[in-house]
Structures are given as C-alpha cells and as structure tokens.
mmCIF file of C-alpha atoms and ligand atoms in Angstrom:
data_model
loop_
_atom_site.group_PDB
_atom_site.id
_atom_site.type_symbol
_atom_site.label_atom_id
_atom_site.label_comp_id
_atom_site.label_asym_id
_atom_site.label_seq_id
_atom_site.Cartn_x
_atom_site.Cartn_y
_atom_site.Cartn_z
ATOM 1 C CA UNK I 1 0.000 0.000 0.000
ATOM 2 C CA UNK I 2 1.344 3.632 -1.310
ATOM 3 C CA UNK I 3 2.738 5.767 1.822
ATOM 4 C CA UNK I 4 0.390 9.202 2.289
ATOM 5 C CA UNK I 5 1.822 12.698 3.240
ATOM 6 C CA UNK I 6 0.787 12.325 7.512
ATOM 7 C CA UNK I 7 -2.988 13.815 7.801
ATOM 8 C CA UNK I 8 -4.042 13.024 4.519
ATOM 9 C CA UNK I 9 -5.642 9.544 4.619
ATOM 10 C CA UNK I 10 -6.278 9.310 0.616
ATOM 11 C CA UNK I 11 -9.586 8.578 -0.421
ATOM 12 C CA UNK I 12 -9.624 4.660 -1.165
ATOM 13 C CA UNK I 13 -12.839 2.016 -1.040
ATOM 14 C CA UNK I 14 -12.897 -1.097 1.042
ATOM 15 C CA UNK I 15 -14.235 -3.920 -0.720
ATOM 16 C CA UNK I 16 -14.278 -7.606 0.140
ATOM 17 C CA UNK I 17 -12.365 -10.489 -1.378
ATOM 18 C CA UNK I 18 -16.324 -10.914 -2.794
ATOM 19 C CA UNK I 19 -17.322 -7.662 -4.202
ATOM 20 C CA UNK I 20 -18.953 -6.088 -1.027
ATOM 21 C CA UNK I 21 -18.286 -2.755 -0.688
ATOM 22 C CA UNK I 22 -17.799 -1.291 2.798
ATOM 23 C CA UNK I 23 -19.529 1.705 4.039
ATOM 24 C CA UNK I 24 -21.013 1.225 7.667
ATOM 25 C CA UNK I 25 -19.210 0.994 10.304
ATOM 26 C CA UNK I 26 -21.367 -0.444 13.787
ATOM 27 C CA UNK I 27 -19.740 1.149 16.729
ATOM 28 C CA UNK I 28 -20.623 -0.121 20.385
ATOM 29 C CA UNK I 29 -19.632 2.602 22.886
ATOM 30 C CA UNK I 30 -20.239 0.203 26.091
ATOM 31 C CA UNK I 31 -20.564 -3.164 26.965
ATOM 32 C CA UNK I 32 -23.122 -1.968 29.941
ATOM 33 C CA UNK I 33 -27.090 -2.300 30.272
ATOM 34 C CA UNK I 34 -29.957 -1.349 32.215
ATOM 35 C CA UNK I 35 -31.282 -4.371 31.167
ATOM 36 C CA UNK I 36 -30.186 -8.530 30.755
ATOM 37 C CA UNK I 37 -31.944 -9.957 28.234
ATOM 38 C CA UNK I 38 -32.007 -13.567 28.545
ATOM 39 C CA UNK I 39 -30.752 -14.200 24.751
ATOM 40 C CA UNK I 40 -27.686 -11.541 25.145
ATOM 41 C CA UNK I 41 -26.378 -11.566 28.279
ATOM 42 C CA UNK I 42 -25.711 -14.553 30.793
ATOM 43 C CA UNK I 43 -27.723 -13.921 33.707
ATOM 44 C CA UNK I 44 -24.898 -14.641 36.684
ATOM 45 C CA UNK I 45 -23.368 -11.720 38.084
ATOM 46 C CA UNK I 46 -22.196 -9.579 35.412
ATOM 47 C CA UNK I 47 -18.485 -8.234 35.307
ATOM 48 C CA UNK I 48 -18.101 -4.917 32.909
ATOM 49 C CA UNK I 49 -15.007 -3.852 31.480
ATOM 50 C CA UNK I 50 -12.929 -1.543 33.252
ATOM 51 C CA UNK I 51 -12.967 2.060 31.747
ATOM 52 C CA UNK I 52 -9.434 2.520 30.830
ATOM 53 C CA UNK I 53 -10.444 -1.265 28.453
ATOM 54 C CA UNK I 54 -13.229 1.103 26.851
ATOM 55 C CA UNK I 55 -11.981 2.913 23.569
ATOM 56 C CA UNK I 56 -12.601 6.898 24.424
ATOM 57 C CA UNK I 57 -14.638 8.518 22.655
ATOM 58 C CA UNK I 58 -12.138 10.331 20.786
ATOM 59 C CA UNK I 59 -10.403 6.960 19.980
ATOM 60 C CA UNK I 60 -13.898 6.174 18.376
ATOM 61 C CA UNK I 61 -13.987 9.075 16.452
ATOM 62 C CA UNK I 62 -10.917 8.710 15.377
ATOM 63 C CA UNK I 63 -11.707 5.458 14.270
ATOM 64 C CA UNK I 64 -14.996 6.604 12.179
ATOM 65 C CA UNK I 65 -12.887 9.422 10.339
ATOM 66 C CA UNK I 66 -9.904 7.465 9.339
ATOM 67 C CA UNK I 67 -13.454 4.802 8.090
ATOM 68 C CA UNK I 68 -15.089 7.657 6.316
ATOM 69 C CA UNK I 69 -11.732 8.503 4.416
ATOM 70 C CA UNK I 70 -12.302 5.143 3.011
ATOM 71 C CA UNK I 71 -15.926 4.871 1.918
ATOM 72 C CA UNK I 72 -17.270 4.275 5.220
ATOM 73 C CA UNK I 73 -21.078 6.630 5.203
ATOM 74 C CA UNK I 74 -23.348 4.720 7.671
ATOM 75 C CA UNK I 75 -22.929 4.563 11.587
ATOM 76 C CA UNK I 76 -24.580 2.672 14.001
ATOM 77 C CA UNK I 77 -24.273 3.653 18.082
ATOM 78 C CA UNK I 78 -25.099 0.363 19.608
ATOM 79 C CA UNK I 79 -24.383 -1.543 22.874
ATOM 80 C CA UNK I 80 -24.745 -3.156 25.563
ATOM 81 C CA UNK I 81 -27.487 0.199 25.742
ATOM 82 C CA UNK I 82 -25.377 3.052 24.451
ATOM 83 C CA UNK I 83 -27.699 5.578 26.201
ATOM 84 C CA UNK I 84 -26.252 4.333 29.525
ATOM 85 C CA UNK I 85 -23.010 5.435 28.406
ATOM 86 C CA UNK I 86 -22.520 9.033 30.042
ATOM 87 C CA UNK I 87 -22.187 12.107 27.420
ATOM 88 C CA UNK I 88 -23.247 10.226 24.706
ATOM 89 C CA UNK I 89 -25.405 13.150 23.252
ATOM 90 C CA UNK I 90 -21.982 14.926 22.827
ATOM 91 C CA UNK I 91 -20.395 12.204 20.882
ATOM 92 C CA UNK I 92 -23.145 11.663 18.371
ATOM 93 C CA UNK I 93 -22.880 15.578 17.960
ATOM 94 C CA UNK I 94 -19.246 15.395 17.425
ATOM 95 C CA UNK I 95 -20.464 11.830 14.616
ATOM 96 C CA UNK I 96 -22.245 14.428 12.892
ATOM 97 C CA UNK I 97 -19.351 16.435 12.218
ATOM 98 C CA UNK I 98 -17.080 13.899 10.897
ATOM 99 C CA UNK I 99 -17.027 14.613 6.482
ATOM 100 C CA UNK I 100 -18.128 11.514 4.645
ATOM 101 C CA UNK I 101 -21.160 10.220 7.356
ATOM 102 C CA UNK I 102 -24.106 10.918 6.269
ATOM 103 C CA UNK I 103 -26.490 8.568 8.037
ATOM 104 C CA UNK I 104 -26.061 8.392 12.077
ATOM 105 C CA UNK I 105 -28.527 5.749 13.583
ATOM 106 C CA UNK I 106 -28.735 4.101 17.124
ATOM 107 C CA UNK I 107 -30.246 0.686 17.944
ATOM 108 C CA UNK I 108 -31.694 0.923 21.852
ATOM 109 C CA UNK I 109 -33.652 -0.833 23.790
ATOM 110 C CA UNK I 110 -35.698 2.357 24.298
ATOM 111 C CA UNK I 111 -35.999 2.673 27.854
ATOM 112 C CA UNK I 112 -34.176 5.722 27.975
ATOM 113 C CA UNK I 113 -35.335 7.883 25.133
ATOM 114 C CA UNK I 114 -38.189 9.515 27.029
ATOM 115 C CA UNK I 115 -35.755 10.827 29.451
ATOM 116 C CA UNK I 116 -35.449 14.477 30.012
ATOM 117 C CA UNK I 117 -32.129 16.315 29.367
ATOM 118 C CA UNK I 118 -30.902 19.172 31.468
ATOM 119 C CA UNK I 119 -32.421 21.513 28.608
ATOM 120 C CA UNK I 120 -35.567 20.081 29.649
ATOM 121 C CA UNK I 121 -36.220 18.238 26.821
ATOM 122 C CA UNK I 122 -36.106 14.195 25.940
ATOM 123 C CA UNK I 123 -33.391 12.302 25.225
ATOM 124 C CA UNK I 124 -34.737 11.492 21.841
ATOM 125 C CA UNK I 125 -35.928 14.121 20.936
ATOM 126 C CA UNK I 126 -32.029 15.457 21.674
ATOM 127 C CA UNK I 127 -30.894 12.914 19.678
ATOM 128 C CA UNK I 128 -32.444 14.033 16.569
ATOM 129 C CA UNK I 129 -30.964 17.897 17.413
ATOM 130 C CA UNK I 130 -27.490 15.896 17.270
ATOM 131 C CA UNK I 131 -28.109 14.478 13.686
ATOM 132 C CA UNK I 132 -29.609 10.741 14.198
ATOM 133 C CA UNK I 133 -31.888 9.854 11.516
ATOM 134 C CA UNK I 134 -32.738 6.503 12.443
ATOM 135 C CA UNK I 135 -33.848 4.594 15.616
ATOM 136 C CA UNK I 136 -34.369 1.188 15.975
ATOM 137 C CA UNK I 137 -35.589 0.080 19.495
ATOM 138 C CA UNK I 138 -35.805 -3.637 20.374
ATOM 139 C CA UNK I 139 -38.907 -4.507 22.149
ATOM 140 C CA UNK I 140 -40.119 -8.633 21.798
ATOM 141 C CA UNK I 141 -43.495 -8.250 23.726
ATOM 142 C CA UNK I 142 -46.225 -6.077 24.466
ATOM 143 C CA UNK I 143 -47.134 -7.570 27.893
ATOM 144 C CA UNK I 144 -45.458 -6.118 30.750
ATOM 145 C CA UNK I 145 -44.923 -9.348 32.089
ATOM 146 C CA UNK I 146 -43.330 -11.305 29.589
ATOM 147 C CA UNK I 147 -41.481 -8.161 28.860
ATOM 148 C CA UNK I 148 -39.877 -8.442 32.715
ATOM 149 C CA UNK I 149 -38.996 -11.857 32.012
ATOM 150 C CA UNK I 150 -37.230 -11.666 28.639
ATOM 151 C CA UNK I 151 -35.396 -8.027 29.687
ATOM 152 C CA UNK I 152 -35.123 -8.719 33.537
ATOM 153 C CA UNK I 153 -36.118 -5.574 34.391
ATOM 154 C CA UNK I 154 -39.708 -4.026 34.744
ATOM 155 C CA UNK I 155 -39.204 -0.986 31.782
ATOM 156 C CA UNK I 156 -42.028 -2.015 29.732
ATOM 157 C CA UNK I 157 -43.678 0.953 30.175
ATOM 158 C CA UNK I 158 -40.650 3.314 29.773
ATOM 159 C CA UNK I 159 -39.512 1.062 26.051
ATOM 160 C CA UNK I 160 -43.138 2.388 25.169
ATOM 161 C CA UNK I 161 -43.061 5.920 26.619
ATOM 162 C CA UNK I 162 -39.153 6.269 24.532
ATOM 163 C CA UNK I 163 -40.982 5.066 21.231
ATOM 164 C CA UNK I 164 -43.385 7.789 21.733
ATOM 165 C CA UNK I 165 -41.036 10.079 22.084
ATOM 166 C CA UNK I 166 -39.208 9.189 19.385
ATOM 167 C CA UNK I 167 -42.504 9.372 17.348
ATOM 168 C CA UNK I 168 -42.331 12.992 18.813
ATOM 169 C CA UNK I 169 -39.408 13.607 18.107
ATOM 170 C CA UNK I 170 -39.843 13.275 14.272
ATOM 171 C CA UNK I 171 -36.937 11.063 13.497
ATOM 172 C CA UNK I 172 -36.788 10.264 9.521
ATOM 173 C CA UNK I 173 -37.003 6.011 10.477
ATOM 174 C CA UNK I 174 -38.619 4.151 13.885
ATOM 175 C CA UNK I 175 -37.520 0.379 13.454
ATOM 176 C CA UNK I 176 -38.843 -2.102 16.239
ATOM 177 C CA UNK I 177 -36.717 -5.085 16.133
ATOM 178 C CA UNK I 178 -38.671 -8.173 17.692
ATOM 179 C CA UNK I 179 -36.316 -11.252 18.326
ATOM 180 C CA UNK I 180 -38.894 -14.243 17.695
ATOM 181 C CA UNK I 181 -39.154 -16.946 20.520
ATOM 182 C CA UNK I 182 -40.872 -19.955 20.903
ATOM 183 C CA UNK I 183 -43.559 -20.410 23.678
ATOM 184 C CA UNK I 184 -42.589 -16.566 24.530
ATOM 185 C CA UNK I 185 -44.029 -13.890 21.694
ATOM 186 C CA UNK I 186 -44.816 -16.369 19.163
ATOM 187 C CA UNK I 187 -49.034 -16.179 20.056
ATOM 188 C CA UNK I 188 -48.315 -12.017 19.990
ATOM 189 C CA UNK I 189 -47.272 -11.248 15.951
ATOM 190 C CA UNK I 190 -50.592 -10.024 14.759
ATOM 191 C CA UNK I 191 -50.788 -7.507 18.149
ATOM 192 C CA UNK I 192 -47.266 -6.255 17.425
ATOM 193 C CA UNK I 193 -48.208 -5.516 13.960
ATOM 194 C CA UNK I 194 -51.026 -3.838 14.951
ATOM 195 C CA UNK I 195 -48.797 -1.900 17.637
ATOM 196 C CA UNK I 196 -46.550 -0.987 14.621
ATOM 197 C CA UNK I 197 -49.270 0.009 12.489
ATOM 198 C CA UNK I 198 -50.708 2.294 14.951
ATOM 199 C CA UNK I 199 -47.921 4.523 15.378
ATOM 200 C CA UNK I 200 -45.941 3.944 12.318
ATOM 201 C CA UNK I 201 -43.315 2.209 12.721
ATOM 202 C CA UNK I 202 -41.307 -0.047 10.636
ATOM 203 C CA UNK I 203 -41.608 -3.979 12.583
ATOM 204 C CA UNK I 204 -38.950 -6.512 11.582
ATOM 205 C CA UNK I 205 -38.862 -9.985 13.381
ATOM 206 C CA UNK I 206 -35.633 -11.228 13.695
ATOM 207 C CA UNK I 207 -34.738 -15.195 14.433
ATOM 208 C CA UNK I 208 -32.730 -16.001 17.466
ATOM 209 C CA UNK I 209 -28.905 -16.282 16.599
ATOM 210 C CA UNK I 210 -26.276 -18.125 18.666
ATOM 211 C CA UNK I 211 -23.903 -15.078 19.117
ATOM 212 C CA UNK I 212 -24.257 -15.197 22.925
ATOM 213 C CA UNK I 213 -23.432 -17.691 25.844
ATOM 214 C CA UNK I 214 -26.739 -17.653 27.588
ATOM 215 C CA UNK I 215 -28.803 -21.034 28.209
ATOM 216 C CA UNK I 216 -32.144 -19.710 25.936
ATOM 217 C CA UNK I 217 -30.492 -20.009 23.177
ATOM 218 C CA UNK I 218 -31.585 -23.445 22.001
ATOM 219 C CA UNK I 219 -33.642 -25.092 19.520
ATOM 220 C CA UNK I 220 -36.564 -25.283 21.296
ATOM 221 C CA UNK I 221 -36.335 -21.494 21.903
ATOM 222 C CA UNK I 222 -35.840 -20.861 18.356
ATOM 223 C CA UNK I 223 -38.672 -20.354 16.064
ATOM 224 C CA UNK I 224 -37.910 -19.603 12.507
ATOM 225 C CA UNK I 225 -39.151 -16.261 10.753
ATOM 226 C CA UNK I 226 -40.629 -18.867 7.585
ATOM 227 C CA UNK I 227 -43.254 -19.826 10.682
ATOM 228 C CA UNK I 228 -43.501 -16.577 11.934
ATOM 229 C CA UNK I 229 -44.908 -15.366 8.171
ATOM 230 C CA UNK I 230 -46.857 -18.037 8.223
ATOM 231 C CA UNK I 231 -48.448 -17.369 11.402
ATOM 232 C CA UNK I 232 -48.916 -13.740 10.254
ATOM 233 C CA UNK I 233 -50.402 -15.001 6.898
ATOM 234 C CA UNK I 234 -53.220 -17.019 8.593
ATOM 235 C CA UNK I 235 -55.027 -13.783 9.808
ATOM 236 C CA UNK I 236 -53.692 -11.637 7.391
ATOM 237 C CA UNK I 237 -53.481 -13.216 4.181
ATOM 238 C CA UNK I 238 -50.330 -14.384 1.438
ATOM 239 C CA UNK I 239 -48.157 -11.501 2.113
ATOM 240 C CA UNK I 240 -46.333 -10.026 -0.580
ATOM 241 C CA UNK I 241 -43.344 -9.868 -1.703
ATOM 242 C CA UNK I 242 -41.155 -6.255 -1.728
ATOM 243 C CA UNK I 243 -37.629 -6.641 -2.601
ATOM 244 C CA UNK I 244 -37.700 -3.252 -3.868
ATOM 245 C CA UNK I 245 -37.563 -1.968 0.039
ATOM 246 C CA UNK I 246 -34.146 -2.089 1.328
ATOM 247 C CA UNK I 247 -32.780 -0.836 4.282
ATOM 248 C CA UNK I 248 -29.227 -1.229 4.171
ATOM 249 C CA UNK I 249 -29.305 -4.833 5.808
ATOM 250 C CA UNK I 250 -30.428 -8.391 5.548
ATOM 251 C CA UNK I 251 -33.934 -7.914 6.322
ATOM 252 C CA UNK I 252 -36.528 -9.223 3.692
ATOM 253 C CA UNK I 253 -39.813 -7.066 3.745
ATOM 254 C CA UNK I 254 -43.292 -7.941 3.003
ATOM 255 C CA UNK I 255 -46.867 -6.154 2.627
ATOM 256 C CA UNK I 256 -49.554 -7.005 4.297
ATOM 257 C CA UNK I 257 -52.346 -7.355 2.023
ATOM 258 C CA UNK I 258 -55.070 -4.778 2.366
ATOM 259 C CA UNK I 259 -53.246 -2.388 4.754
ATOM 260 C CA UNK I 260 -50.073 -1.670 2.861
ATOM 261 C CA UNK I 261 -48.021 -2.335 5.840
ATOM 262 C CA UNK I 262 -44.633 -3.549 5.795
ATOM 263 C CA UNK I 263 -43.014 -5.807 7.922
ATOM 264 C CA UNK I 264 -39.765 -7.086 8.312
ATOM 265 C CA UNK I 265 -37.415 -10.443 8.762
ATOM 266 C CA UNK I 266 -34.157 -10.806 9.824
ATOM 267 C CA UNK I 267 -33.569 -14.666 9.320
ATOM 268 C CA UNK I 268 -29.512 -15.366 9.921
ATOM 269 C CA UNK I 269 -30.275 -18.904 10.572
ATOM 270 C CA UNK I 270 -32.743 -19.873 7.991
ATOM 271 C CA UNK I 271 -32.228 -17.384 5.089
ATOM 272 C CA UNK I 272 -29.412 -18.516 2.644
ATOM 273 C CA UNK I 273 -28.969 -15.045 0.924
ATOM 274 C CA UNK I 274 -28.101 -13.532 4.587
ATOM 275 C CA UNK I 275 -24.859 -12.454 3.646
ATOM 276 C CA UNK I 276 -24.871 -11.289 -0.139
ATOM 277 C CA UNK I 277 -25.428 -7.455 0.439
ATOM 278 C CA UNK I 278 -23.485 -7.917 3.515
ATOM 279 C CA UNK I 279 -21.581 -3.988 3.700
ATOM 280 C CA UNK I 280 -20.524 -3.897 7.408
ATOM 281 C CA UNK I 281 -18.210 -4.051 10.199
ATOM 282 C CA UNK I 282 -18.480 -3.615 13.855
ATOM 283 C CA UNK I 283 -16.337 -1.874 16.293
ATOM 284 C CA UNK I 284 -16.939 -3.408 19.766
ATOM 285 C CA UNK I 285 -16.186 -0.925 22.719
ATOM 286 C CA UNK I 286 -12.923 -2.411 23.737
ATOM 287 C CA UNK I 287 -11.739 -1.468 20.016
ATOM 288 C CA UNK I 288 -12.014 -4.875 18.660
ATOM 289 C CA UNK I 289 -12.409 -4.740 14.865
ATOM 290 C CA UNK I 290 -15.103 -7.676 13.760
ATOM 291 C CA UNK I 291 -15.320 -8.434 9.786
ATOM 292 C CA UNK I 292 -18.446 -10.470 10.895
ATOM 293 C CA UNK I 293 -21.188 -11.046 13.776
ATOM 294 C CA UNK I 294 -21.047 -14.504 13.207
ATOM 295 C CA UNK I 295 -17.675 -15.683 12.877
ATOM 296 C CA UNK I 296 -15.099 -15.477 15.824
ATOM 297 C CA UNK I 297 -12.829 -13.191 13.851
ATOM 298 C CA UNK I 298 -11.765 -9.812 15.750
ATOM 299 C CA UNK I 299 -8.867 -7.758 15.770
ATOM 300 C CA UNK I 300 -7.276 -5.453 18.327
ATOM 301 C CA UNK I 301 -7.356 -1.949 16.901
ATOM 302 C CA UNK I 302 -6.606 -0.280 20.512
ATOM 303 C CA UNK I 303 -3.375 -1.767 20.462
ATOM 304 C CA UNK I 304 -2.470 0.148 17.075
ATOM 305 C CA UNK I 305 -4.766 3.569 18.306
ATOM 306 C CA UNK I 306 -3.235 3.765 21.589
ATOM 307 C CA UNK I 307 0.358 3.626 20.178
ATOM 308 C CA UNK I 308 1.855 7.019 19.481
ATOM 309 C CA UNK I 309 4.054 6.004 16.533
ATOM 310 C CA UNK I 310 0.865 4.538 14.586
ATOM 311 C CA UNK I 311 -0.587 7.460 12.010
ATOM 312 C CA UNK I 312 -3.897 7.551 10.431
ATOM 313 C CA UNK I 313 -2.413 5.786 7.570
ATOM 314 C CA UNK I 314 -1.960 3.098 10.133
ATOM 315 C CA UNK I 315 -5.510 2.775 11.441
ATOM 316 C CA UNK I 316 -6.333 3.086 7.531
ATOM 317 C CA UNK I 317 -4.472 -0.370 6.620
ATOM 318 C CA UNK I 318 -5.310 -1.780 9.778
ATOM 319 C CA UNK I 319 -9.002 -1.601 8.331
ATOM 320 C CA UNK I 320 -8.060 -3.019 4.935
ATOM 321 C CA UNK I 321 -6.736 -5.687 6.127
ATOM 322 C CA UNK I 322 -9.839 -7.112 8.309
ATOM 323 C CA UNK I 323 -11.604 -5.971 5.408
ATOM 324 C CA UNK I 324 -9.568 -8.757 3.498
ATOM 325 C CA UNK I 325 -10.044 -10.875 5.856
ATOM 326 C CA UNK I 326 -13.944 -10.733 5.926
ATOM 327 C CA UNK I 327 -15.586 -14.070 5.526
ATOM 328 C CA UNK I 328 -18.283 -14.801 2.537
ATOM 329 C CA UNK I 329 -21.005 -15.793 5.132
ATOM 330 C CA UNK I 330 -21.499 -16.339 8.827
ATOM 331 C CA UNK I 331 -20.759 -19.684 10.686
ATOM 332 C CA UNK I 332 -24.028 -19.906 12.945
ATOM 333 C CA UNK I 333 -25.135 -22.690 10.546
ATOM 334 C CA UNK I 334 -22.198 -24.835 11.269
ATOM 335 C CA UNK I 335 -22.536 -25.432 15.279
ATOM 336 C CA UNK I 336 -21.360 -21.788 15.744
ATOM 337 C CA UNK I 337 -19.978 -21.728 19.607
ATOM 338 C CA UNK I 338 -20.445 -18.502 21.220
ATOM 339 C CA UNK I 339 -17.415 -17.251 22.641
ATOM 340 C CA UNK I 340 -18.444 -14.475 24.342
ATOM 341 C CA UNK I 341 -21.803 -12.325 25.437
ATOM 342 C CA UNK I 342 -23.712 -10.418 22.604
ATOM 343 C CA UNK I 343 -23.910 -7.501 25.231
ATOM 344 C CA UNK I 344 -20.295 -7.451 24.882
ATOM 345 C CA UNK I 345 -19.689 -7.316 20.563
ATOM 346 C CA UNK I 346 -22.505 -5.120 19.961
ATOM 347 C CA UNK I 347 -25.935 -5.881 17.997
HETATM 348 N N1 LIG B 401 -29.351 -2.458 23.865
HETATM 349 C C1 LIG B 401 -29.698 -2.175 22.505
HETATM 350 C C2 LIG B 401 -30.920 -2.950 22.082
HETATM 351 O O1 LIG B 401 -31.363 -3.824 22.842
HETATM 352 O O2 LIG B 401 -31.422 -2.677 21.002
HETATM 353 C C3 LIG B 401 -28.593 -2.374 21.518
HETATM 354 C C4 LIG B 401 -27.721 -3.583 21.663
HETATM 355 S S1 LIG B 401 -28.553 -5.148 21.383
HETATM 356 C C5 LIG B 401 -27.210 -6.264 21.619
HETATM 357 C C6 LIG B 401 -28.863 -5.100 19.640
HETATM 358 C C7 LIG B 401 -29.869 -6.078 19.122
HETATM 359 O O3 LIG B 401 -29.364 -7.389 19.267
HETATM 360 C C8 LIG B 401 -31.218 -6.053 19.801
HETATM 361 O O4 LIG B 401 -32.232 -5.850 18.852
HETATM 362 C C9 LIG B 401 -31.336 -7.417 20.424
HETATM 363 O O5 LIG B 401 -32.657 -7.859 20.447
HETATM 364 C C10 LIG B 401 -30.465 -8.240 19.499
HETATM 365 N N2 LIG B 401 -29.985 -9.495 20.095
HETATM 366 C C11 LIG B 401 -29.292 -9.676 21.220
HETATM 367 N N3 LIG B 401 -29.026 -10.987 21.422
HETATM 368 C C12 LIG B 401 -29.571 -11.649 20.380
HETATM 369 C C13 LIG B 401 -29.645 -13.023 20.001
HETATM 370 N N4 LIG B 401 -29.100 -13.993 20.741
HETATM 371 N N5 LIG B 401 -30.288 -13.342 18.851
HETATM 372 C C14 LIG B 401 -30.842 -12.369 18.085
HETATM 373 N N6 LIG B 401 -30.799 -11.056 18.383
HETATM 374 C C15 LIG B 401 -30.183 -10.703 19.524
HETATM 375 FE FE1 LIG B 402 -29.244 -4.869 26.895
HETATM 376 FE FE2 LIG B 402 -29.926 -4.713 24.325
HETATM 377 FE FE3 LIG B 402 -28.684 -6.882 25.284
HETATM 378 FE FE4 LIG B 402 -31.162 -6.423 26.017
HETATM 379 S S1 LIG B 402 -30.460 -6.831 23.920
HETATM 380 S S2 LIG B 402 -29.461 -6.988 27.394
HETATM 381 S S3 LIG B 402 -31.234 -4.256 26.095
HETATM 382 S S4 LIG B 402 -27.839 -4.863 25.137
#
C-alpha cells in the first residue's frame, strides 16, 4: 500500500475479497445495560469492562474518520445500551461532524429515550438535534410481564413511553426489532403488527442467533421467521413480496395485504442469501475490529490507536486488512460456539 503525506488519509474504497463494498461501520460505545436480556447476556453476576479497556470517545472518532476517508457513510451507536453510556449526546454531535457520514442511527432498547435532558427536553428528541436519523428500538413483547422476564427488568412501560417520544421527536425512520421466541411472543405477531401500524413504525422480526453464551439459546427457543410469516399469513393473508424496500441490511420485507403495511425479517439462521449485500463491520467498545457477527474473527485496533508512533495511515491499513479478511457468510449454521456475550460485541 502507497505511503500518504501524515494527515491526509487518501480517499480509497474497502471492498471484500467478494465484491462487497464497505460503508457502515457499527460502533458499540459500552458493553453496559440497564437491562439482561435472557438471549444476550448470561444472567450470573455480570463483570463490565474496566474504563481505561473502553476505547474513548475520541479513539472512536478517530476510528470513524480514518473509516469515512475510506468509503465508510453509515454509523450505528449500539451496545450493551449506548444511552447508559454518560455524554453520549456529545459524541453523536461530534459523529455528525465527521465529512463523509451521512447517516447516524442508534439501535436501543428504548428505555431511555423519554428521558429528560438538562435543557428540559427528551433524550430522543435530543438525539435528533445531534443528527440521528434513524432509531431502531428492540422490544419482543407487548405484555409487561413477559417483557420483565425476557429483559429482567420491569421498563415495559418506559420502552413504550421512549418510542413515543421518538414518534415525537420526528426522526426520519422508527424500526422495532422483535427477536422471535418460541412459547414466549410467538401467540403475539398479529398484536405487534397492529402496535406498529398504529404509530408507524417499521416492525422486523428477527430469528434467534447463537452469538451469545446464555442457556435460551436453544432449539426449542428458536422459532424460525418462515413460521412466523406463516403465522402472520393465517389472519392476514399471502403476504407479498417487496424486494424493492431495502434498508441497508439483511432484512426481507413484506406487505400485508389490504393495509399496505410492511413488515420485516431478519432470518440469519434460515435465510441462505443472509450475507450477499453484507456492507458492514463492527467496532466493539474495547476497540475490537469484527469483519463479521457470526464468525469469531476480531482484531485489536486499541493496540495500534493507543500507540503514538501509529498514524492515520496506520488505522487506515489496519481496516483493509480485516476488510480482506472478511468471511463470505457467517458460521451460525455450522454449530457456531459462542465465545463471548452479545452484550459485549454489539448488535
Ligand atoms: N441495547 C440495545 C438494544 O437492545 O437494542 C442495543 C444492543 S442489542 C445487543 C442489539 C440487538 O441485538 C437487539 O435488537 C437485540 O434484540 C439483538 N440481540 C441480542 N441478542 C440476540 C440473540 N441472541 N439473537 C438475536 N438477536 C439478539
Ligand atoms: Fe441490553 Fe440490548 Fe442486550 Fe437487552 S439486547 S441486554 S437491552 S444490550
């Protein structure tokens, strides 16, 4: 790779050995939660990574502008629940500064979004003042329950008061990502549809994957989207077919016939095109550089960031080459072990 003058990290475009081209970047900011869902985090005693293990959020930034120098557009603030980590409003602010991103989106599990700032207004609605034009908020159940069980925490009502506000808050894209369980949500598709329709939002259902070492994640848990469709279908009719919507990810989308309304599948287990339009990596908090969710790949980019005689141009081929490294498709089909907590790579 041609040396650049220091600063100038030269406009280049990551592509895989397979013809993906790169260009978003997921990027966990903490490995802590308000909540411990069974299928992402083990529900023993939970031990966090000490700060000084956490990338900064400079080191992040860093990280996204050396990215967007080569083709990276699309950022994702995930978790554990990113709003837990403290001044998180200032570094999606400082996001939507860096030249090149153009689409700044956090996945949450909601609770927080209704929560008032110090300016007195909510957290989503401060959020979209920062430059975040999508929210996707996780939410598996609509009865408060079932919701304590799954999440271990009681927040069902705040997940639905920070949707609202999101719906306040005007933001360009509300996704609700429902993981599908057997015996747990499966009897509740048509109510979250209707949930969905009422206020808008885009629904996707996504199967259980084995990214995390928690004991729910077997195969009687696991119920595949194909039945989940065809659950929706017997109240609602074939639905039909839209490969014309695409949101930047593996999700297949439907209409529901008569209403217009589109929902959503993420299938990683059952659907063999998963990986085709695949365009991502993920930054866990720790600065761990994954080509893939589902492959035990990952490589240490703190080591290289926190070492004074590594440039730009450093962090630069340090992305090419787990770029070249990325795998054609993900290994959950082959007896994928978990090796560590989902909580802990970032969704
Ligand atoms: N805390 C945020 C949230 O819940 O949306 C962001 C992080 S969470 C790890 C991101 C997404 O991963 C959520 O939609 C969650 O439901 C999903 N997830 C976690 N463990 C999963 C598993 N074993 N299978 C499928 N999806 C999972
Ligand atoms: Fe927390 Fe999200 Fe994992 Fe649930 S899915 S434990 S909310 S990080």
């Amino acid at each position: 790779m041609a040396e650049s003058p220091p600063g100038s990290v030269s406009v280049r475009k990551m592509e895989d050995r397979f013809g993906h081209r790169i260009s978003y970047l997921r990027v966990s900011v903490t490995d802590r939660c308000n909540e411990r869902c069974q299928y992402c985090m083990p529900q023993e005693t939970q031990e966090w990574l000490n700060r000084e293990e956490v990338l900064s959020y400079e080191e992040m930034l860093r990280v996204v502008r050396v990215g967007s120098g080569l083709g990276i557009s699309k950022i994702r603030v995930t978790g554990g629940e990113p709003l837990t980590r403290r001044n998180v409003l200032w570094f999606f602010e400082q996001l939507n500064r860096v030249d090149g991103i153009n689409d700044i989106g956090i996945s949450t599990n909601g609770t927080l979004l209704g929560k008032l700032t110090k300016e007195g207004i909510s957290t989503a609605q401060a959020l979209k003042n920062a430059g975040v034009r999508t929210v996707n908020v996780s939410l598996d159940t609509l009865d408060p329950e079932s919701y304590a069980e799954t999440t271990g925490r009681d927040l069902f009502e705040d997940a639905v008061a920070g949707i609202d506000a999101a719906r306040e808050a005007g933001f360009e894209k509300i996704k609700i990502n429902s993981v599908l369980m057997r015996h747990r949500n499966e009897h509740e598709l048509w109510d979250m549809i209707e949930f969905a329709k009422d206020r808008e939002l885009l629904l996707r259902f996504i199967e259980l994957m084995p990214v995390s070492t928690t004991h729910v994640l077997t195969e009687e848990n696991f119920l595949p989207s194909g039945e989940a469709k065809k659950l929706i279908e017997f109240r609602h009719g074939k639905l039909k077919p839209r490969p014309d919507i695409r949101t930047n990810g593996p999700a297949t989308y439907y209409e529901i016939p008569g209403t217009g309304q589109i929902v959503g599948f993420i299938g990683a287990m059952t659907n063999l095109h998963f990986c085709e339009t695949c365009n991502k990596l993920r930054l866990t908090c720790e600065g761990k550089l994954r080509p893939c969710l589902g492959s035990h790949l990952e490589f240490d980019m703190r080591e290289v960031l926190r070492n004074e005689e590594m440039t730009d141009e450093d962090v630069a081929r340090f992305f090419m080459n787990v770029v070249d490294r990325k795998p054609e498709m993900h290994e959950f089909r082959e007896n994928y072990q978990p090796g560590r907590k989902m909580v802990a790579i970032g969704g």
